[in-house]
Structures are given as C-alpha cells and as structure tokens.
Amino acid sequence: MTTSPGRQRSAVQRCADHLGFHLVAEASDLGVSARTTSPFERPALSPWLRRPHAYEAVVWSHVDRAVRSVEHMTELIAWARRHGRTLAFGMPEDGVPLVVTPLAGGSVIRRCMELARDAQREAETISARLTSAHATLREAGRYGGGLVPYGYRKAPHPSGSGWCLAPDPETASLVRSLVSEVRSGRSLIALARELNDRGVPVPRDRQAQLQGRRTGGRRHGRDFDHSRWTSGTLSKVLRSPSLKGHRTHGGQTVRDGAGAPVLIGQPLLSDAEFDALQAVLQTRSNGTRRPRRPTSGEVCPAPAGVRSDWLEQYTLDCYRRATGKEAPATREDLLRDRVRVTVAKGRRGGGPERSRGPEASRLTFTIEGRAPQSG
C-alpha cells in the first residue's frame, strides 16, 4: 500500500518544524516494500545510513514508513544508539512526534516496538488478502497484476470484467523465431548476445515500456538504463508453460477443479511445439547431456577458464574462417566436425582491456584433421 508522497513530505516537514530540525536532504524509495526490505537495503536511504556523520537525526512521516517488522525496528534503534543519532516519526494521528534519542528510555523503545509489531501484522494481513485475491483471479483466467509473461500483453477480458493476457504483436513473433533457432541448434548464449546487440528489451523492461515507465533500475548502488539478456533469462522464457497460453504461478501451470489448465489467451505454441522445445532444452541441461566420449584418463595439469560467451564467439568466428561457411553454425555442425578449442593459462590482474574480450593468444582452435590455429 502506498501513502501519497506529498502527504508524507508534509508530515515530515511538520515533524521537523515541531522539533526545530532543518531538513538537509530527502531519501525517497517509492515502490520499495518496507515489509520485506530493511532500511539498510533501500536504494535511496541506505547510502545516508552509511554516513551518519552528515546529520543529527532521521525523520519519517510514520513508523510504518520506516519499518514494518520488529526485526527491522530493532536494527534501526541499535544503529541510532551506536552512532548517537535521533530517530523521529511524525505520527500525524497522535498530533505529537515520536522521538527516539540515543538515550531514550524503555517506555519509548516499547512504544516503537508495539507500533512496529502492529505494522507487521497489518502488512501480513494485506499480503494474505492479496494472495487469496490473486489465486481467485488465476483460477478464473484473469490477469491479477505482476510481470506479464514474455510474448503477451494485458488486454480486456472477453467477459467485459477485468483483464486477461493476449499475444503481444512485437514479442510474440520474436518468441516463435527464438524457438525455431533453438530447435535448429543455436545456443542460448549466442541468442542472448544477439538480442543484446539488437537492443531487444528483456521481459521486465518490455513490461515497463508497455506501462509507460522507465526501463532499467538500480543495482549495487548504480543506476542502469536497461537490463541485459542472459542464457538464464532466455531459458526461463522458453521453459514457461505460458507459451501454451496457460496461466502460471511459480513457473507451473495453474489448473482448475477438474485438473485442466487455466488458459489466459491464445497460445503462442501448440502443445506439440512446446514439448519438442522442452526436449531440446532438456538435452542441454546439466545431468541429461549425452555421455562424454571416454578419454585415456588423463587429468589436465593446468586447467584454465574463459567467459563462455567470449569462447563461443571466438569458436564461431574461427569456424567460419576455416570452413568458408556464411550461414550461422549450429551446435551439430561443431560436433560433427569435431571442433575443439583449448585455453591456456592467463596472467593475473590487467587493465581495462581485460574486460573487452579474451586474450586470443591463449586460445587454440582445431578441426579434426586440420592444422591448429592460434590467436
């Protein structure tokens, strides 16, 4: 539940004026849940909590805007005492701010804990209601919010009540193309790299576009404009039963009382197409790959590693030069021609150039029966 940012700012200002504080900065973490995210993990607030020397007090409009759990309140009070800082909560309904100084007595601390416990119970009640409501919507084949499965977009429900999901004209055709590429032998790493090179938005960024929101986000204290495709992201899209038009929850098909799948709209793939795709993906996953050819039992005396996407690009480039083939090489082509790349040990450290690609001098490319190529 979101309280108006304007009302929160007004309450904070009144609290500051009442206590004679001068506000030096604002930390606004809209859309970040106080129920699940500690104050020390919030993108805007946490940097300020890491430099308490820059101010004397932290002011919130209400206790539930600061924390919604007893555990987080305990952490916050311990931080304030450790650094000699004051916590202030506007509490508009009481007419008097709740102030926790570094030397606050037991009655003040108990009051904070009671309010944190009340906020925690309220949050748990709201969460239970939402969970129940979403379960009902899933069983009815209606869209109840959250991340839209890739290849779909929100659309009015045929009944005229609520929403369902329909194929997204821009991404549904891309999904079908990706399925065809995977079944032809292309790797998920290569396909993810191509999607990034073409600037194709990942599922979360695509939903942000459809909703008119900015793409990207914030990670490790840094803002980024868009997320990048990985083989894991692509695998999650291609393994989802939503491609068959199924409503899913936790990655699994939602079924009605009779055990039949609950449909959310027109399928992007038929059952047969989806099953064939899963069979291909399954043969590539750990534990189900074909057995390795037996070796002489030798163990590499100097094992070395290199990023998989760099290694794959190097291998494909060398293969095209060696064979003269213009068409994209498939996994089957490489296996049939017994392609092999060995990686030599690299040096430690290095400058920015180390992040631009592999050291070609470390790599040796071989097609069975041909002379090896180095660098």
Short mmCIF file of C-alpha atoms in Angstrom, two decimals, residues 143-298:
data_model
loop_
_atom_site.label_atom_id
_atom_site.label_comp_id
_atom_site.label_asym_id
_atom_site.label_seq_id
_atom_site.Cartn_x
_atom_site.Cartn_y
_atom_site.Cartn_z
CA TYR A 143 -4.69 -11.24 -15.02
CA GLY A 144 -4.18 -10.07 -11.45
CA GLY A 145 -1.04 -7.97 -11.88
CA GLY A 146 2.65 -8.71 -11.74
CA LEU A 147 5.14 -9.42 -14.51
CA VAL A 148 3.38 -10.24 -17.78
CA PRO A 149 4.73 -13.43 -19.41
CA TYR A 150 7.02 -12.59 -22.31
CA GLY A 151 5.21 -12.65 -25.63
CA TYR A 152 1.97 -11.31 -24.10
CA ARG A 153 0.41 -8.02 -23.09
CA LYS A 154 -2.55 -7.03 -20.92
CA ALA A 155 -5.94 -6.94 -22.69
CA PRO A 156 -9.62 -6.59 -21.64
CA HIS A 157 -11.16 -9.90 -20.53
CA PRO A 158 -13.73 -11.25 -23.03
CA SER A 159 -16.36 -11.24 -20.27
CA GLY A 160 -16.05 -7.47 -20.05
CA SER A 161 -14.86 -7.72 -16.46
CA GLY A 162 -11.21 -7.31 -15.58
CA TRP A 163 -8.19 -8.21 -17.68
CA CYS A 164 -6.61 -11.19 -19.36
CA LEU A 165 -3.45 -11.61 -21.43
CA ALA A 166 -3.18 -11.59 -25.22
CA PRO A 167 -0.20 -12.10 -27.58
CA ASP A 168 1.99 -9.02 -27.86
CA PRO A 169 2.40 -8.28 -31.60
CA GLU A 170 6.03 -7.19 -31.14
CA THR A 171 7.33 -10.02 -28.97
CA ALA A 172 5.11 -13.00 -29.88
CA SER A 173 6.77 -13.32 -33.30
CA LEU A 174 10.19 -12.98 -31.66
CA VAL A 175 9.39 -15.84 -29.28
CA ARG A 176 8.44 -18.09 -32.23
CA SER A 177 11.67 -17.12 -34.01
CA LEU A 178 13.74 -17.93 -30.91
CA VAL A 179 12.06 -21.32 -30.61
CA SER A 180 12.96 -22.08 -34.23
CA GLU A 181 16.58 -21.01 -33.65
CA VAL A 182 16.93 -23.19 -30.56
CA ARG A 183 15.49 -26.22 -32.31
CA SER A 184 17.92 -25.69 -35.20
CA GLY A 185 20.84 -25.96 -32.79
CA ARG A 186 21.62 -22.34 -31.84
CA SER A 187 22.79 -21.92 -28.24
CA LEU A 188 21.02 -19.75 -25.68
CA ILE A 189 24.26 -17.83 -25.07
CA ALA A 190 24.54 -16.88 -28.75
CA LEU A 191 20.88 -15.91 -28.97
CA ALA A 192 21.09 -13.81 -25.78
CA ARG A 193 24.11 -11.99 -27.21
CA GLU A 194 22.23 -11.25 -30.44
CA LEU A 195 19.23 -9.92 -28.53
CA ASN A 196 21.53 -7.59 -26.58
CA ASP A 197 23.26 -6.44 -29.77
CA ARG A 198 19.87 -5.64 -31.32
CA GLY A 199 18.73 -3.76 -28.21
CA VAL A 200 15.73 -6.04 -27.62
CA PRO A 201 14.26 -5.29 -24.15
CA VAL A 202 14.25 -8.09 -21.57
CA PRO A 203 10.79 -9.12 -20.23
CA ARG A 204 10.83 -6.67 -17.31
CA ASP A 205 11.91 -3.75 -19.48
CA ARG A 206 9.30 -4.65 -22.11
CA GLN A 207 6.57 -4.50 -19.48
CA ALA A 208 7.91 -1.15 -18.29
CA GLN A 209 7.62 0.14 -21.87
CA LEU A 210 4.01 -1.05 -22.17
CA GLN A 211 3.16 0.69 -18.90
CA GLY A 212 4.93 3.92 -19.84
CA ARG A 213 7.58 3.53 -17.13
CA ARG A 214 11.35 3.93 -17.42
CA THR A 215 13.34 0.80 -18.15
CA GLY A 216 16.35 -0.42 -16.20
CA GLY A 217 16.71 0.08 -12.48
CA ARG A 218 19.36 0.20 -9.78
CA ARG A 219 21.81 -2.48 -8.66
CA HIS A 220 24.76 -2.33 -6.29
CA GLY A 221 24.23 1.41 -5.86
CA ARG A 222 24.35 2.16 -9.60
CA ASP A 223 21.54 3.12 -11.99
CA PHE A 224 21.28 1.37 -15.36
CA ASP A 225 19.08 2.19 -18.38
CA HIS A 226 18.22 -1.36 -19.36
CA SER A 227 18.83 -4.95 -18.32
CA ARG A 228 20.72 -7.45 -20.45
CA TRP A 229 19.63 -10.82 -21.75
CA THR A 230 21.42 -13.85 -20.37
CA SER A 231 21.08 -17.51 -21.23
CA GLY A 232 19.24 -17.92 -17.90
CA THR A 233 16.71 -15.19 -18.73
CA LEU A 234 16.09 -16.72 -22.15
CA SER A 235 15.78 -20.21 -20.70
CA LYS A 236 13.14 -19.00 -18.23
CA VAL A 237 11.09 -17.52 -21.10
CA LEU A 238 11.34 -20.65 -23.25
CA ARG A 239 10.52 -23.06 -20.42
CA SER A 240 7.39 -21.26 -19.24
CA PRO A 241 4.03 -23.05 -19.85
CA SER A 242 2.62 -19.57 -20.54
CA LEU A 243 3.82 -20.13 -24.12
CA LYS A 244 0.94 -22.64 -24.40
CA GLY A 245 -1.49 -19.99 -23.19
CA HIS A 246 -1.51 -21.42 -19.65
CA ARG A 247 -1.92 -19.31 -16.56
CA THR A 248 1.16 -19.93 -14.40
CA HIS A 249 2.12 -19.45 -10.77
CA GLY A 250 5.61 -20.12 -9.50
CA GLY A 251 6.56 -21.29 -13.00
CA GLN A 252 3.90 -24.04 -13.02
CA THR A 253 0.58 -24.35 -14.83
CA VAL A 254 -2.49 -23.32 -12.80
CA ARG A 255 -5.28 -25.90 -13.07
CA ASP A 256 -9.00 -25.72 -12.41
CA GLY A 257 -11.03 -28.01 -10.17
CA ALA A 258 -11.14 -30.67 -12.88
CA GLY A 259 -7.37 -30.58 -13.35
CA ALA A 260 -7.46 -28.80 -16.73
CA PRO A 261 -5.04 -25.91 -17.41
CA VAL A 262 -6.47 -22.42 -16.86
CA LEU A 263 -5.99 -20.51 -20.11
CA ILE A 264 -5.03 -16.86 -20.30
CA GLY A 265 -5.44 -16.41 -24.04
CA GLN A 266 -4.30 -17.63 -27.42
CA PRO A 267 -1.26 -19.93 -27.17
CA LEU A 268 1.99 -18.92 -28.84
CA LEU A 269 2.99 -22.58 -29.24
CA SER A 270 0.95 -25.74 -29.62
CA ASP A 271 1.38 -28.48 -27.02
CA ALA A 272 3.46 -30.48 -29.51
CA GLU A 273 5.71 -27.49 -30.32
CA PHE A 274 6.22 -26.72 -26.64
CA ASP A 275 7.04 -30.34 -25.78
CA ALA A 276 9.56 -30.56 -28.65
CA LEU A 277 11.22 -27.36 -27.43
CA GLN A 278 11.47 -28.70 -23.87
CA ALA A 279 13.06 -31.90 -25.17
CA VAL A 280 15.79 -29.86 -26.90
CA LEU A 281 16.41 -27.73 -23.83
CA GLN A 282 16.46 -30.78 -21.58
CA THR A 283 19.21 -32.46 -23.60
CA ARG A 284 21.39 -29.39 -22.98
CA SER A 285 20.78 -29.11 -19.25
CA ASN A 286 23.13 -30.49 -16.63
CA GLY A 287 22.72 -34.15 -15.87
CA THR A 288 20.93 -35.04 -19.12
CA ARG A 289 23.62 -34.41 -21.68
CA ARG A 290 24.85 -37.27 -23.80
CA PRO A 291 27.72 -39.20 -22.16
CA ARG A 292 31.17 -37.82 -22.85
CA ARG A 293 33.46 -39.83 -25.08
CA PRO A 294 35.86 -41.87 -22.95
CA THR A 295 39.40 -40.46 -22.63
CA SER A 296 42.67 -42.01 -21.63
CA GLY A 297 42.02 -40.95 -18.08
CA GLU A 298 44.49 -38.06 -18.14
#
